[in-house]
Coordinates of C-alpha atoms in Angstrom, one line a residue:
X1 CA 96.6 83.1 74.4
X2 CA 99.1 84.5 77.2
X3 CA 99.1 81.0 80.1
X4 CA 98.6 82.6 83.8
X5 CA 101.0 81.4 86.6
X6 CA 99.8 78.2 87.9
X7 CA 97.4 78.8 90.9
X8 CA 95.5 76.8 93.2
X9 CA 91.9 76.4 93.9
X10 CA 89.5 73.9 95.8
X11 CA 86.3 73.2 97.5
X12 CA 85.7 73.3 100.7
X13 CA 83.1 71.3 102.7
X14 CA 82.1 69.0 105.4
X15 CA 82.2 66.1 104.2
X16 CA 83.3 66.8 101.0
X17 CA 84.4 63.6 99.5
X18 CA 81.5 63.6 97.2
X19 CA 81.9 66.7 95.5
X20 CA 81.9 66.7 91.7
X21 CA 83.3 70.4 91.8
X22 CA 86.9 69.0 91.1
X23 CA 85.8 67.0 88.1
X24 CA 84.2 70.5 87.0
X25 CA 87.2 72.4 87.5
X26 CA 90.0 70.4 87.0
X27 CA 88.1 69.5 83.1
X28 CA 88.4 73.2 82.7
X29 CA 91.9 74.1 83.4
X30 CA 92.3 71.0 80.8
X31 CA 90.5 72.7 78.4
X32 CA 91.6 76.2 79.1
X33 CA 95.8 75.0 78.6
X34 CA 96.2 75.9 82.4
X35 CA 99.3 73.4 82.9
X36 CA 99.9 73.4 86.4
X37 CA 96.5 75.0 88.0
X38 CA 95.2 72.8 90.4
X39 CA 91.8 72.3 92.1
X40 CA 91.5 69.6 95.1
X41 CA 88.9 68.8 97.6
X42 CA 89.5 69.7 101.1
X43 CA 87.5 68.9 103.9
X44 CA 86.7 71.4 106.2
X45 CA 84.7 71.7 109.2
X46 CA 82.8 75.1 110.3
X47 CA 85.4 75.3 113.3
X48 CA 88.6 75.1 111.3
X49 CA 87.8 77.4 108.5
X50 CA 89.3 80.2 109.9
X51 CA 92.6 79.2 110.7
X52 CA 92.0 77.2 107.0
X53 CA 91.6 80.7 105.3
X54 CA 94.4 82.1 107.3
X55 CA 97.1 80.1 106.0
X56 CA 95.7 81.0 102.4
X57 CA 99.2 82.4 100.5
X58 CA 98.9 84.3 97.1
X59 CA 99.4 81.0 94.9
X60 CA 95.3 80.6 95.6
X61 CA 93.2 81.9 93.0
X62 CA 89.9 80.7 94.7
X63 CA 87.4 78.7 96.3
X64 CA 84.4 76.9 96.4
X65 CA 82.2 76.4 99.1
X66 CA 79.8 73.7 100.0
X67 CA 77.1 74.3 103.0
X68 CA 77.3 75.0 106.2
X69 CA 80.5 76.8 104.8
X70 CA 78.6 79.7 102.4
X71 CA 77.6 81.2 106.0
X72 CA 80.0 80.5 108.1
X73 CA 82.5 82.0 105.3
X74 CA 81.3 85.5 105.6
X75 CA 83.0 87.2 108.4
X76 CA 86.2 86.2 107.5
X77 CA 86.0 87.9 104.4
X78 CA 87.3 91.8 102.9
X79 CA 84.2 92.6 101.0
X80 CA 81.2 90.3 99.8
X81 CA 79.5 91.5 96.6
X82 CA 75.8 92.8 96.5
X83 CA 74.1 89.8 95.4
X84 CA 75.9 87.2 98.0
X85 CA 75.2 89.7 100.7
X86 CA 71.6 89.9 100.2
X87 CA 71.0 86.2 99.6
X88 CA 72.9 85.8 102.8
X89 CA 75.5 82.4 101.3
X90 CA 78.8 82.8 99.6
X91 CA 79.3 79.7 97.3
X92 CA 82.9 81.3 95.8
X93 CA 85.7 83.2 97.5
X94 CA 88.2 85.0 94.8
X95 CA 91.6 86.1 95.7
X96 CA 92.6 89.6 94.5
X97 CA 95.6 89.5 96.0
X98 CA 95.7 90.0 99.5
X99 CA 91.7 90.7 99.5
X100 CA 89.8 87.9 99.9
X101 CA 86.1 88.6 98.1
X102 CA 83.4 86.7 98.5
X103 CA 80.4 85.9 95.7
X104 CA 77.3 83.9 94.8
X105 CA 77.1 81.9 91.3
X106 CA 74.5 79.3 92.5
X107 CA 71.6 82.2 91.3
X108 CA 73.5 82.4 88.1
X109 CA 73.7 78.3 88.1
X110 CA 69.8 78.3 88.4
X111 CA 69.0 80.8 86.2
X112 CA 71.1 79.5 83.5
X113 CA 69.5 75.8 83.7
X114 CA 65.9 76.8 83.5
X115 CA 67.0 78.2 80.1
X116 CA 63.9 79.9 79.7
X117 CA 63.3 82.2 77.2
X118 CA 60.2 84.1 78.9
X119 CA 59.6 86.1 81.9
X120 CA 58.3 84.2 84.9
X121 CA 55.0 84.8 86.5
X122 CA 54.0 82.2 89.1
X123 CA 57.0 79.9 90.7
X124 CA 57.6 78.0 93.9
X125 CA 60.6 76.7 95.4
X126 CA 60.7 73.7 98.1
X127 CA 62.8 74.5 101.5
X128 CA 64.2 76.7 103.3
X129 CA 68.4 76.7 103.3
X130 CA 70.9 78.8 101.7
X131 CA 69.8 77.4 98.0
X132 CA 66.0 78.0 98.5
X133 CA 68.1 81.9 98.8
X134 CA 69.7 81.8 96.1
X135 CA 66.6 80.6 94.0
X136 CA 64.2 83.4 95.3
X137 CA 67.3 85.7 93.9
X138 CA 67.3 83.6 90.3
X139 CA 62.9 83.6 90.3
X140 CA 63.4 87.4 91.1
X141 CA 66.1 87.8 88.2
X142 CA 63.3 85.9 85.6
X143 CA 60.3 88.0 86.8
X144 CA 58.6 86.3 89.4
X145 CA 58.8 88.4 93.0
X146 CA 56.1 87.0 95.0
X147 CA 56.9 83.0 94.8
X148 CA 55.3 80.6 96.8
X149 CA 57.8 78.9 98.7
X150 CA 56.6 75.1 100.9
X151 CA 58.6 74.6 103.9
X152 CA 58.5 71.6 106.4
X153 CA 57.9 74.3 109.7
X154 CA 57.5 78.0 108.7
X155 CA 58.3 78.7 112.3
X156 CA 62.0 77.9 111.0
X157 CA 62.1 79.9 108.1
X158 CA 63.7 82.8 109.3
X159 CA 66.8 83.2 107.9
X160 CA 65.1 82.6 104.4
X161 CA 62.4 84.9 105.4
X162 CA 65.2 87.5 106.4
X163 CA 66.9 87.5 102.9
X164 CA 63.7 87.3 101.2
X165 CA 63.6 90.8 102.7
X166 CA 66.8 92.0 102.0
X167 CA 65.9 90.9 98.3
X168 CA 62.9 92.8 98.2
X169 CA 61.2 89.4 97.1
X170 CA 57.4 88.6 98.7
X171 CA 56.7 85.0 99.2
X172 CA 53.9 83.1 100.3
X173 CA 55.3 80.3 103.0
X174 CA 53.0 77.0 102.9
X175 CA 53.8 73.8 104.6
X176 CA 55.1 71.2 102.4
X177 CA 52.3 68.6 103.0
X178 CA 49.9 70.8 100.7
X179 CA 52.4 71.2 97.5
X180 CA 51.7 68.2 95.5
X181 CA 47.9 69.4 95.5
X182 CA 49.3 73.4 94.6
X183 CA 52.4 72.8 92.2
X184 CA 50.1 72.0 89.1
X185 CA 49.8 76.0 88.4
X186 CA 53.3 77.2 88.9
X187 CA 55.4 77.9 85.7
X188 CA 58.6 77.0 87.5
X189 CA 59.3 75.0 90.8
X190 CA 62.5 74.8 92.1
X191 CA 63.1 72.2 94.8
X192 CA 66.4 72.7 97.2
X193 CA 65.1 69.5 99.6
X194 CA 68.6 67.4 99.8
X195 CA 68.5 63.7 98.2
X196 CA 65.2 61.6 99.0
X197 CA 63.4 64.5 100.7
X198 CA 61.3 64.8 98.0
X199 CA 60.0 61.6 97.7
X200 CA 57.4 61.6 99.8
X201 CA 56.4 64.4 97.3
X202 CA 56.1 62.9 94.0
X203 CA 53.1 60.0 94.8
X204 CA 51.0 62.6 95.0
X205 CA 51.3 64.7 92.3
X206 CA 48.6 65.1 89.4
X207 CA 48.6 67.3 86.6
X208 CA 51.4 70.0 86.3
X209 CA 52.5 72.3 82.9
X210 CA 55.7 73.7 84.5
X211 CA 59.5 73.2 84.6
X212 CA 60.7 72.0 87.8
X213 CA 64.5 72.2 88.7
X214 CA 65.5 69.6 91.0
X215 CA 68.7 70.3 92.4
X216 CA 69.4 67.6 93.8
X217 CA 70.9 64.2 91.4
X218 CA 71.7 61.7 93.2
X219 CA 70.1 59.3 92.1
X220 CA 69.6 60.6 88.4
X221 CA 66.8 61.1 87.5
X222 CA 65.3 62.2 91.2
X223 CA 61.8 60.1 92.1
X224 CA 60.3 63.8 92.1
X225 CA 61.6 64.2 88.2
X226 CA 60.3 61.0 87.6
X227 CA 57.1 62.0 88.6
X228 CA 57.4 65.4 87.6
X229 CA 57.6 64.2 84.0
X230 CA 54.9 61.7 84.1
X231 CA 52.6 64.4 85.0
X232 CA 53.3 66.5 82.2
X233 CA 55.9 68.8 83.2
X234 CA 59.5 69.0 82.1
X235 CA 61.6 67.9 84.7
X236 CA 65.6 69.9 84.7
X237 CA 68.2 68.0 86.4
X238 CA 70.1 69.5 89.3
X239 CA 73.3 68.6 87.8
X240 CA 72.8 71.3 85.2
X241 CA 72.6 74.0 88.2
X242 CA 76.1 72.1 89.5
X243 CA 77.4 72.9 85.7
X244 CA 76.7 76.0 85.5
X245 CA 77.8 77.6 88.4
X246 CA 80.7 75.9 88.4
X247 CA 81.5 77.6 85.2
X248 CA 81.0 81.2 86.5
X249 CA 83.3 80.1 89.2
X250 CA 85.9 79.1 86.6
X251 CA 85.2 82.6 84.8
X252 CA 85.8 84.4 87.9
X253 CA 88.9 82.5 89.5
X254 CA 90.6 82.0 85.7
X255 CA 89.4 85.5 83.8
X256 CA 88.9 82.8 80.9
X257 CA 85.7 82.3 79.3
X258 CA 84.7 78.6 81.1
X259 CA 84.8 75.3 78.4
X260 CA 81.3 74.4 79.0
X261 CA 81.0 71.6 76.8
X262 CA 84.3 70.5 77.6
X263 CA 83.2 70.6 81.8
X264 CA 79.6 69.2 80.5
X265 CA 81.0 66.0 79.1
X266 CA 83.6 65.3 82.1
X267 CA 80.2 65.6 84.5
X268 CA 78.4 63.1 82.2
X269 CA 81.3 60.6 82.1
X270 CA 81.8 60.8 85.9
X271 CA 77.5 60.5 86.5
X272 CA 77.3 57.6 84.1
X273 CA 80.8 55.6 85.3

């Protein structure tokens, strides 16, 4: 196997401390034999990305992005592919040499933990940020166009209401009070609330059939999983998404195949430290 040039790479966010990207990352350049690659966490405000990106130099292969920065990203960019344009959040920025692009690989993260192996006819997906648009974009990939997506205020759903648009996708917006009593007949639900926000949720539910993909996990398993499974669902953790886009990321900045089982373990060793 012919070893690229060592390069750099690193997510970006605000704060950022947190992040288990660089666990991801730096377990597959390990893997991979990239002596010398390196992948850090850098935190990053909204006002300072610009003069951050400016001072980029050809040794950066890529990076990743955490939110508000998958927005606020976009202008400074040469070209943003099809798929991050229309779900309106760039999660990866790739370097080809002077050109900085930017891409989305949270749809491909979702779509590739649901592992299902049928098309999807009902879903729902809880919130309204910059993941909620990138899971109308994976429910839209597996079948389902016309999702039913719970919001705390649909008066403040426009910019998910926007890309829906651009996607060509059809939801139904409901408040979230009501979902615990609705959920029981969607196939799939997806919920993008941050950590705890779903809480309040999971009390109420009854009977559900479906797969629900909890992105958030921290702590592991959510409350809403917890409940989620006791109802008679199956209940897919959020750190699968963080997996798997993670290894498209790796794909794209490296041009190797990603060690997924080798990146798998080193996120199971760091959640269970």
């Amino acid at each position: 196997m012919t070893v690229a040039a060592p390069r750099r790479a690193a997510v970006l966010g605000h704060p950022v401390a947190h992040s288990l990207s660089p666990v991801l990352h730096r377990a597959a350049y390990a893997a991979l034999g990239l002596d010398g690659w390196r992948y850090d966490a850098v935190d990053v405000t909204e006002d300072e990305l610009p003069e951050f990106v400016r001072g980029l130099d050809p040794s950066w292969a890529g990076l990743s992005l955490t939110m508000p920065l998958k927005q606020t990203v976009i202008p400074l960019l040469d070209h943003v592919e099809p798929l991050a344009q229309v779900v309106g959040a760039v999660n990866t920025v790739l370097f080809q040499g002077r050109t900085l692009v930017g891409a989305n690989t949270d749809v491909h993260g979702i779509v590739a933990a649901l592992a299902l192996d049928r098309p999807v006819t009902s879903a729902a997906v809880l919130g309204a940020g910059a993941t909620a648009s990138s899971s109308l974009a994976a429910l839209a990939q597996l079948g389902c166009t016309s999702p039913v997506v719970y919001v705390r205020a649909i008066a403040r759903a426009g910019a998910l209401m926007r890309a829906a648009h651009r996607m060509g996708v059809t939801p139904v917006y409901r408040t979230l009070d009501v979902a615990p009593q609705e959920l029981g007949g969607a196939e799939v639900v997806i919920s993008t609330l941050p950590p705890h926000a779903a809480d309040p949720l999971a009390g109420d539910l009854t009977h559900v059939a479906g797969v629900l993909l909890d992105v958030a996990y921290d702590p592991r398993p959510t409350a809403l999983s917890v409940a989620w499974a006791a109802a008679g669902g199956a209940a897919v953790g959020g750190e699968q998404m963080l997996l798997h886009q993670a290894a498209e990321q790796v794909r794209l900045m490296t041009g190797h195949p990603a060690p997924l089982a080798a990146m798998s373990a080193a996120l199971e060793d760091k959640l269970t430290s």
